[in-house]
Coordinates of C-alpha atoms in Angstrom, one line a residue:
Chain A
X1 CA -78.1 0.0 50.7
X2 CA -80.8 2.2 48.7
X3 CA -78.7 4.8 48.4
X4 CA -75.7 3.0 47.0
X5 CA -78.4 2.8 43.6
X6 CA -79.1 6.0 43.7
X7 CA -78.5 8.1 40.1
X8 CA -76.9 10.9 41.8
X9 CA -74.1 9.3 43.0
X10 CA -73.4 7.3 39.3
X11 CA -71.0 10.1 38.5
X12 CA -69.2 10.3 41.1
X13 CA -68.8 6.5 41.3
X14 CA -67.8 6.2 37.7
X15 CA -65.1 9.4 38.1
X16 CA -63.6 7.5 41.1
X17 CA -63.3 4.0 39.8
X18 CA -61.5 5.1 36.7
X19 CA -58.7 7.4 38.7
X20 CA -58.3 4.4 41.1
X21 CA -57.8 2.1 38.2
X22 CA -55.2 4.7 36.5
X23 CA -53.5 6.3 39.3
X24 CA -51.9 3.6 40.8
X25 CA -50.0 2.4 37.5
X26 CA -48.6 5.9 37.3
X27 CA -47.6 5.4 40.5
X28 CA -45.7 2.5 39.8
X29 CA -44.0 4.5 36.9
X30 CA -43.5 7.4 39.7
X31 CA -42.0 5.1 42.2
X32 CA -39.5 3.3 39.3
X33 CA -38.6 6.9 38.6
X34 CA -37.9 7.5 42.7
X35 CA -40.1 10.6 42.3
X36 CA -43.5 9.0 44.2
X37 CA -43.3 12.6 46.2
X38 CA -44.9 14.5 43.1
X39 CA -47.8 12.9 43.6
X40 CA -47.9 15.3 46.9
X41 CA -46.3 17.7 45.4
X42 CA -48.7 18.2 42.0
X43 CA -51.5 17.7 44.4
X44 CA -50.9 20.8 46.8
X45 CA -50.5 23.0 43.0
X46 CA -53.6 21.6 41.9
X47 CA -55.0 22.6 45.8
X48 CA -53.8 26.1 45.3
X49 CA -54.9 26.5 41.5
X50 CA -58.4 25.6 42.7
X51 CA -58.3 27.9 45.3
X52 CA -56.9 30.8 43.3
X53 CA -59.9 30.0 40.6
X54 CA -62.3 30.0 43.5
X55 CA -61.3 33.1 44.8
X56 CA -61.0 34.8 41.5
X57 CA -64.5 33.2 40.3
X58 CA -62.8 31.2 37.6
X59 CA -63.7 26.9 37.1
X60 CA -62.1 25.2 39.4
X61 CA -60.9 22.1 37.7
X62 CA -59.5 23.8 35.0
X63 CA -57.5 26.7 37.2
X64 CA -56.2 23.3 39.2
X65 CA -55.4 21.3 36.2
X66 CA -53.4 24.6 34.7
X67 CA -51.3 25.7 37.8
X68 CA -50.2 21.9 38.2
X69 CA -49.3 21.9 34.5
X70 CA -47.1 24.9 35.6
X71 CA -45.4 22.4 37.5
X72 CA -44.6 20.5 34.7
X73 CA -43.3 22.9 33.0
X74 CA -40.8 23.5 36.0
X75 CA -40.1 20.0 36.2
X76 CA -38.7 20.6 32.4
X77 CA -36.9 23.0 33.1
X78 CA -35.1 21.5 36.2
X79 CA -33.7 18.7 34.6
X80 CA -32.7 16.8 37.7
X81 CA -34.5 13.9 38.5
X82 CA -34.9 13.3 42.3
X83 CA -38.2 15.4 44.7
X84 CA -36.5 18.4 45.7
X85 CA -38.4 20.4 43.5
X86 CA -42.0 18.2 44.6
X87 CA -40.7 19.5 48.2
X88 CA -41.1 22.9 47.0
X89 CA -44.3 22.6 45.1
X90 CA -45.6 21.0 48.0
X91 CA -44.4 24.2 50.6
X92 CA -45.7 26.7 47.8
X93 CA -48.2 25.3 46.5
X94 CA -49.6 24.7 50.9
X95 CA -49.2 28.6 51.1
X96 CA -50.8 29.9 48.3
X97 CA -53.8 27.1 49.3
X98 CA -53.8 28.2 52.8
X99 CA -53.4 32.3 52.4
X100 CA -56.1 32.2 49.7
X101 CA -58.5 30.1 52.0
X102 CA -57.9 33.2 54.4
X103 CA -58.8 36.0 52.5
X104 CA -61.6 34.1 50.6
X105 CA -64.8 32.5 51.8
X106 CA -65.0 30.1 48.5
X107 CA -61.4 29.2 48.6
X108 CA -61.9 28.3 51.9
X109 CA -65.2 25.7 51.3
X110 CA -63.3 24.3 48.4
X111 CA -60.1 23.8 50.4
X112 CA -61.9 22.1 53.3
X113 CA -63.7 20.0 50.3
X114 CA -59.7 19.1 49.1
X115 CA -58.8 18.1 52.7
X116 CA -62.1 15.9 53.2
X117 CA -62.3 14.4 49.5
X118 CA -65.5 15.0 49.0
X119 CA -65.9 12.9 45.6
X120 CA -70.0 12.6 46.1
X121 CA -70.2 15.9 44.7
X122 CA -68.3 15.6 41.8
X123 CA -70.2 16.3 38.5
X124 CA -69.9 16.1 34.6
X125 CA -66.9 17.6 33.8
X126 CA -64.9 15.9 36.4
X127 CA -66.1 12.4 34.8
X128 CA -65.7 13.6 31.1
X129 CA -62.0 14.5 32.4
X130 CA -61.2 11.3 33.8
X131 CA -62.8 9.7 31.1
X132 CA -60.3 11.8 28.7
X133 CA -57.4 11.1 30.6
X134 CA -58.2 7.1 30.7
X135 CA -58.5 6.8 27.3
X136 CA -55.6 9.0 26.3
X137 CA -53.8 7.0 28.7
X138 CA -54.5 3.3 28.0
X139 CA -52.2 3.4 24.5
X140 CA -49.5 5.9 26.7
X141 CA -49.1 3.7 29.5
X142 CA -46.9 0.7 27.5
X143 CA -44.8 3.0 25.6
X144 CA -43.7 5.1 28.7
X145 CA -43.2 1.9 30.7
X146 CA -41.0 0.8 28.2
X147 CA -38.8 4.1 28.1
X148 CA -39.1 4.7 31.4
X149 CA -37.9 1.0 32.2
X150 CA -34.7 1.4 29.6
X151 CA -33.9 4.9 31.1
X152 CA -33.2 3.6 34.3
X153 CA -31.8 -0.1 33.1
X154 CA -30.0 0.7 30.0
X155 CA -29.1 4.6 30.5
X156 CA -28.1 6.5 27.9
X157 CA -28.2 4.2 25.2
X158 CA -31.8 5.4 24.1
X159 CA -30.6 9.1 23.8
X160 CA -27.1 7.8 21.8
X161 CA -29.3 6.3 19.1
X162 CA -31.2 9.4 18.7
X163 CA -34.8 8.5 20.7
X164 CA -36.4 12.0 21.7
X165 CA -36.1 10.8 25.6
X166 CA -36.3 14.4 26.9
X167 CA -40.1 14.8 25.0
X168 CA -41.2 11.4 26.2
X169 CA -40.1 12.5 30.0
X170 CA -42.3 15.9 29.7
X171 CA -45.5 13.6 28.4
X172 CA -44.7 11.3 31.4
X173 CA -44.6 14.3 33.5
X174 CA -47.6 15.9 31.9
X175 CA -49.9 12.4 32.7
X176 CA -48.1 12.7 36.1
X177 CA -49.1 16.3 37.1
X178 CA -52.7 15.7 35.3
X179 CA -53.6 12.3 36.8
X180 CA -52.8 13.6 40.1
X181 CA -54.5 17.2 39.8
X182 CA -57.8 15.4 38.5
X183 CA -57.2 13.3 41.7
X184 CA -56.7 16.4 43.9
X185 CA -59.9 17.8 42.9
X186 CA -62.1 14.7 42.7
X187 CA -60.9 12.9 45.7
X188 CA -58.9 14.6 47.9
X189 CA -55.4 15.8 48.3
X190 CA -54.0 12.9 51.0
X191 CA -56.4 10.8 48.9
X192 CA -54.6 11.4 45.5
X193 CA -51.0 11.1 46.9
X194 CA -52.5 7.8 48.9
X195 CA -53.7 6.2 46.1
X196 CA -50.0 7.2 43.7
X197 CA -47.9 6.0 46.4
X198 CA -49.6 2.9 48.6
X199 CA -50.4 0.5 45.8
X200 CA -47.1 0.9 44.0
X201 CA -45.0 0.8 47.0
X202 CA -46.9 -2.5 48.1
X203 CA -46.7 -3.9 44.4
X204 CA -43.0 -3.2 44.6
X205 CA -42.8 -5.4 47.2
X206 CA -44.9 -8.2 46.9
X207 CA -44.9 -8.6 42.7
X208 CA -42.5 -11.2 41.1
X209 CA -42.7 -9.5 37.5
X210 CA -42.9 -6.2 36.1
X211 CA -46.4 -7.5 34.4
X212 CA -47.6 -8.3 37.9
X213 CA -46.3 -4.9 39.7
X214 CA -48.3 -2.4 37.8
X215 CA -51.7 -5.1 37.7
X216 CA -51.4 -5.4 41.4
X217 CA -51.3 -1.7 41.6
X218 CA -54.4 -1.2 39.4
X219 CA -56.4 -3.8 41.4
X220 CA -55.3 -2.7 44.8
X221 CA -56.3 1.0 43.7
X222 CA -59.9 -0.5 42.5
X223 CA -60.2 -2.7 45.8
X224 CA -59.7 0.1 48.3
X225 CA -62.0 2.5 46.4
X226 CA -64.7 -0.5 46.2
X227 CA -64.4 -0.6 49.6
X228 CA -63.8 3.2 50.5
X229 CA -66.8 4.5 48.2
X230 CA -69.2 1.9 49.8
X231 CA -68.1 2.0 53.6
X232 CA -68.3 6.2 53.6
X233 CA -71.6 6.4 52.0
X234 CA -72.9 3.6 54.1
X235 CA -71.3 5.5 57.5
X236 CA -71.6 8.7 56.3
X237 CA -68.1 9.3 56.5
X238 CA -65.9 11.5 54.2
X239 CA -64.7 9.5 51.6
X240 CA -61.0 11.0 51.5
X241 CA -60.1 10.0 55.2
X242 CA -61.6 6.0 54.8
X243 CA -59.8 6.0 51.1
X244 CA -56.6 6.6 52.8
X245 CA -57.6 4.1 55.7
X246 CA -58.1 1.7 53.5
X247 CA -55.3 1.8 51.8
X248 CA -53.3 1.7 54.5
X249 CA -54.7 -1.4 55.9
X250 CA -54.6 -3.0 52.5
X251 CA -51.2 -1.8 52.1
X252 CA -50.0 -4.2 55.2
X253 CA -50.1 -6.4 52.8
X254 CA -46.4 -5.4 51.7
X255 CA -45.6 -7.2 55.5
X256 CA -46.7 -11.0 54.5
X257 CA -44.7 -13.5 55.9
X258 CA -42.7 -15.1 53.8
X259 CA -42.7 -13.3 50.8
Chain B
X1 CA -15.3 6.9 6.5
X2 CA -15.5 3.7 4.1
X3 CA -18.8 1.4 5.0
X4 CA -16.5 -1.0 7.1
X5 CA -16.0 1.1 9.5
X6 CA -18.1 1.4 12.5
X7 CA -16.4 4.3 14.5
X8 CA -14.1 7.4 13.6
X9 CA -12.7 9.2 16.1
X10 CA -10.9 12.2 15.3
X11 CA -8.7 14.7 17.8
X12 CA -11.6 14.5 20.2
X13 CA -11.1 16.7 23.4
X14 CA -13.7 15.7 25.2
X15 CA -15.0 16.6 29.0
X16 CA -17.5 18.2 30.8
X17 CA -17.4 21.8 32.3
X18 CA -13.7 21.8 30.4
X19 CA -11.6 19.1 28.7
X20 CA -10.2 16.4 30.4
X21 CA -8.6 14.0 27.6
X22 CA -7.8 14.4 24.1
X23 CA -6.9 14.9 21.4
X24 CA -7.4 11.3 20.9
X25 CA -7.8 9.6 17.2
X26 CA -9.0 6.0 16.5
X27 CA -10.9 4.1 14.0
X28 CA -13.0 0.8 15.1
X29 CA -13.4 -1.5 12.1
X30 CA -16.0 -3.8 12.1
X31 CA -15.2 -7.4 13.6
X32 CA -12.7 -6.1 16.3
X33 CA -12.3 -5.5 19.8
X34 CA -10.6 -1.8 20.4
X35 CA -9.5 -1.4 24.1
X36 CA -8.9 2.0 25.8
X37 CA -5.5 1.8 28.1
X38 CA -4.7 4.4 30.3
X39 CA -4.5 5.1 34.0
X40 CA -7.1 5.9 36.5
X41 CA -8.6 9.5 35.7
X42 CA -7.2 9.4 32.3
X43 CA -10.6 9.9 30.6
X44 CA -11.2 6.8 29.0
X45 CA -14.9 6.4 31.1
X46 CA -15.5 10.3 29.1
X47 CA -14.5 9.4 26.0
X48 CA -17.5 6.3 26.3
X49 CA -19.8 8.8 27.9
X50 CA -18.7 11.3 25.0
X51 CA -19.6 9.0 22.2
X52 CA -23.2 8.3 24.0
X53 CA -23.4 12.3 24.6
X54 CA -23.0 12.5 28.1
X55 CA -20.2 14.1 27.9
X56 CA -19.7 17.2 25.8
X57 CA -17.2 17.0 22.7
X58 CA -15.1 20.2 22.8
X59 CA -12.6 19.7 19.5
X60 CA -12.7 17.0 17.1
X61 CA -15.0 14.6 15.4
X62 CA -16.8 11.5 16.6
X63 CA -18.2 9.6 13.1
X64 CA -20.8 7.2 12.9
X65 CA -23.4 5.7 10.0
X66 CA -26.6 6.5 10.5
X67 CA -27.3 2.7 10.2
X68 CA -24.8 2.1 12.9
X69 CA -26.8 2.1 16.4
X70 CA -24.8 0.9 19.7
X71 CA -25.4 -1.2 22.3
X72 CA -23.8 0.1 26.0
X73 CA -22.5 -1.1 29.5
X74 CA -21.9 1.7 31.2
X75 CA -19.1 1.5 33.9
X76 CA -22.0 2.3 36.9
X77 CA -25.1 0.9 36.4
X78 CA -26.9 0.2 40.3
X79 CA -29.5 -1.6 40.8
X80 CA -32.4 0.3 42.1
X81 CA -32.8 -1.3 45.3
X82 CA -36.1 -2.7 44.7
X83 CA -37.3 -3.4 41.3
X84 CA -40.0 -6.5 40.8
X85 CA -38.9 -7.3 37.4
X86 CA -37.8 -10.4 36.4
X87 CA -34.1 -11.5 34.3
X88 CA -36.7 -12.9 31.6
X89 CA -38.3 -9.2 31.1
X90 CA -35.2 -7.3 31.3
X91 CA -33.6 -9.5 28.2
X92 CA -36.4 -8.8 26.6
X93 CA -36.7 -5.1 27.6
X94 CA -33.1 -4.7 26.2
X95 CA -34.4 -6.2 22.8
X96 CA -31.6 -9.1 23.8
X97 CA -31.2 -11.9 21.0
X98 CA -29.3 -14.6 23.0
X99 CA -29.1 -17.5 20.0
X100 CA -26.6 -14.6 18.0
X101 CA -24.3 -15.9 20.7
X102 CA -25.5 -19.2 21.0
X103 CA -28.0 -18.6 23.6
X104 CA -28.4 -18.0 27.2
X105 CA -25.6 -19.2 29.2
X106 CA -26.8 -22.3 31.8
X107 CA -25.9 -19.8 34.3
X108 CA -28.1 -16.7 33.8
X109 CA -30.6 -19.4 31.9
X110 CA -31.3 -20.6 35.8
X111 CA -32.2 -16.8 36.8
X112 CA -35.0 -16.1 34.7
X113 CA -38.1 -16.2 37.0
X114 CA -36.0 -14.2 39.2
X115 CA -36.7 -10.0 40.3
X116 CA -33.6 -8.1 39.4
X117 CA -33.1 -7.0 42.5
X118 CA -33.2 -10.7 44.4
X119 CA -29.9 -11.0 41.8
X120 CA -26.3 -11.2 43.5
X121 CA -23.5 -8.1 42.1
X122 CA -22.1 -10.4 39.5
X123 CA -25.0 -12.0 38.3
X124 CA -26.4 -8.4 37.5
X125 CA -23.0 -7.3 36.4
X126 CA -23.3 -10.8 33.8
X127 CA -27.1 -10.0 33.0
X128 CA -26.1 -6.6 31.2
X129 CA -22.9 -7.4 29.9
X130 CA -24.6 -10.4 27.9
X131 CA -27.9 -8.5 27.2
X132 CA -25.7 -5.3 26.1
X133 CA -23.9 -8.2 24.0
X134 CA -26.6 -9.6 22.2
X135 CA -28.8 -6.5 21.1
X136 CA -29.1 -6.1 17.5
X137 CA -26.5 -3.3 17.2
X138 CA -23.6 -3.3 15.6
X139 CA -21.6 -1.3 17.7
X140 CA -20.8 -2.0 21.2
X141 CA -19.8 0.2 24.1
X142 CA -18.2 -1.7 27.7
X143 CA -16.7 -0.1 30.5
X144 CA -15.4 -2.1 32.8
X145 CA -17.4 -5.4 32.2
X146 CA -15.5 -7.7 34.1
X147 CA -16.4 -5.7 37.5
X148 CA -17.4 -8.2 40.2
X149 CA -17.2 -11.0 37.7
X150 CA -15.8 -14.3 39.1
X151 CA -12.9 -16.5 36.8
X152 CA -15.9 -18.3 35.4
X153 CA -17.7 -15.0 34.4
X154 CA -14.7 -13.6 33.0
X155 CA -14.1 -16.8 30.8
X156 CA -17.5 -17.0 29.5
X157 CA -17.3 -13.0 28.8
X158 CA -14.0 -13.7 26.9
X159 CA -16.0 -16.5 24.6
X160 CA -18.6 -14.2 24.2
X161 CA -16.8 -11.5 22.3
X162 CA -14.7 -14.2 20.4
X163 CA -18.1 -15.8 19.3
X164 CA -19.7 -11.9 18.2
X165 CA -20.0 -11.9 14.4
X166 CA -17.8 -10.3 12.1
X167 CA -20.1 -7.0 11.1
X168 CA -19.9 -6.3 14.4
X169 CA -17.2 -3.9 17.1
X170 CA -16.8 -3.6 20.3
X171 CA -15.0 -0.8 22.4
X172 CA -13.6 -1.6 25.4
X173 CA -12.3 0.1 28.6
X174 CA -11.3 -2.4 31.2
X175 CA -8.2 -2.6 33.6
X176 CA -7.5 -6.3 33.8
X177 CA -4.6 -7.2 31.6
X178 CA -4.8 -11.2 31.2
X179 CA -8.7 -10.5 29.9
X180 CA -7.5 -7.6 27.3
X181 CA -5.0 -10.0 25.9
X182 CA -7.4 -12.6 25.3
X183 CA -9.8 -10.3 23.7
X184 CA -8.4 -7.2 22.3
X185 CA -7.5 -6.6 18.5
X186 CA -6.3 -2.9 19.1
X187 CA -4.8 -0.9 22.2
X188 CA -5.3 2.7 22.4
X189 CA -3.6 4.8 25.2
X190 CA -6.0 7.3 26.3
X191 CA -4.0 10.4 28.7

């Protein structure tokens, strides 16, 4: 239990909790949206950024965090809402992950690192980051609910009175691509689309309000990573793999009788 | 286009990849109910989506004030098939003010702890139709609001837009003729 206390693994614990508070609640947005596949699909861009930076001796995080903002901007440019175009980040972004990995000995660690979720060996920048993107967040998250929510209930009304939608969808997609890049690299690939998709697609099913859906989400996320974080150190386990197992077994949930 | 009006159409061609009704001219008034006539495919579901810019305006002139926002139904409008939001949220989502038509009917007052998606087709098609109603907009856009509405529905619908206040227009599309005659102030044969 010693080591649970020990400094070194403060960082990593902070960087965690707050992108297993925040993810899931932009998964529930993802999910209202039907795309919950970009979460895999910004993930495996993130994958290949890092291992493009790797190879090419650039930072990792920020080569991940700019290739999956590449996404974004293909997402704009698409225009169709739906995950055929997640499908294809997800192919791509797979290849240029796994081709890299074979021509470079440091593209390779990090992509093994990606697969396992190797979050005890995250460091500053990665909790300055999430600590960025929580607090940008937190005053983002209503307003986006709230267009997101008339988008799909009362279509086309927002744009007819003149609201910028199509700007308000590219900042949605932009928190999107970001949340789940910063995920990518600080937790793991599976780990990041895991912790978009589980939680919102359990809240979705078990929540009687819109208020209690995304809350759910947020504490299901914190649960699981509560659980994950203290279970692998304790083992000695990677923590990617028992994140996603916990999940999933928390995620039964969404099967109570009677609901 | 005097401050009365709400609307002006003007020889609108409207479609999308080329036009598919027009020209068409009309002018909505505040305090009436304007219906769109016309057969099936005759364009009167494009000349709604052209006046919320779906649909691309190829000739002519659609006028409104500035000050003049809209409220619409559109003619599809699916349920996702699982959304945990509750008829209480939604009204409030759609900025709905229920006492500007004398508040929430018994029958969707009964439904408001309930998820969206637990509701039955005409109870969601009644939902919208009375949210889209009572939104503080002058102008208000309905295509086909009496879809999957029961005799009862359709009565209380027809109360609601005699009850709307007089600043206030609506446009209609809808095919059922006992309901336009109850409601409608102007016919306009679209096709």
């Amino acid at each position: 239990m010693d080591l649970l206390l020990e400094p070194m693994f403060r960082v990593p614990f902070l960087t965690g909790l707050m992108l297993a508070a925040l993810v899931p609640v932009v998964g529930v947005l993802a999910r209202l949206r039907d795309e919950w596949l970009a979460a895999l699909g910004f993930a495996h861009l993130a994958g290949a950024g890092g291992a493009l930076g790797s190879a090419l001796a650039l930072p990792v995080l920020p080569a991940a965090l700019g290739l999956a903002m590449l996404g974004v901007a293909a997402r704009a440019l698409w225009r169709r809402q739906g995950n055929d175009l997640y499908a294809l980040m997800i192919l791509a972004g797979w290849a240029t992950m796994m081709l890299v990995a074979a021509v470079s000995r440091h593209a390779s660690t990090l992509g093994q690192m990606l697969v396992d979720g190797q979050l005890y060996f995250v460091r500053g920048p990665h909790l300055v980051a999430a600590a960025i993107l929580l607090v940008v967040s937190v005053p983002l998250m209503p307003l986006l609910m709230r267009l997101l929510l008339r988008l799909t209930l009362l279509p086309h009304q927002d744009q007819a009175n003149g609201v910028p939608v199509q700007s308000s969808l590219l900042l949605f997609n932009a928190l999107l691509a970001t949340s789940v890049a910063l995920s990518a690299v600080t937790l793991g690939v599976m780990t990041a689309f895991a912790l978009l998709y589980l939680p919102a697609w359990v809240a979705f099913g078990l929540a009687r309000s819109w208020r209690a859906t995304w809350l759910l989400a947020a504490g299901l996320g914190v649960v699981a990573y509560l659980i994950a974080f203290v279970l692998a150190l304790l083992v000695d386990l990677p923590f990617g793999p028992v994140m996603v197992a916990t999940l999933c077994v928390l995620g039964c949930a969404r099967f109570t009788p009677g609901r | 286009m005097t401050e009365h009006l709400l609307l002006q159409v003007t020889d609108l061609q409207a479609g999308y990849q080329r036009p598919l009704v027009g020209p068409l001219s009309f002018t909505l008034p505040a305090g009436q109910v304007l219906v769109l006539q016309g057969a099936n495919g005759a364009g009167k579901s494009t000349v709604m989506r052209a006046l919320t810019g779906e649909a691309r305006c190829f000739a002519g002139r659609i006028e409104r004030p500035a000050s003049v926002r809209l409220a619409c139904q559109p003619q599809h409008s699916p349920l996702p098939a699982e959304l945990p939001m509750t008829v209480r949220e939604y009204l409030r989502l759609a900025q709905a003010q229920p006492h500007r038509l004398g508040g929430l009917p018994d029958r969707l007052a009964s439904l408001q702890g309930h998820r969206l998606d637990h509701l039955s087709g005409g109870q969601w098609q009644l939902l919208r139709v009375f949210a889209t109603l009572c939104q503080p907009a002058p102008l208000i856009l309905l295509d086909e609001p009496t879809n999957n509405l029961d005799p009862d529905g359709e009565a209380l619908l027809v109360a609601l837009l005699k009850g709307l206040e007089p600043d206030r227009g609506v446009l209609l599309v809808c095919h059922e003729a006992d309901f336009v005659g109850h409601v409608a102030h102007q016919l306009v044969e679209v096709g």
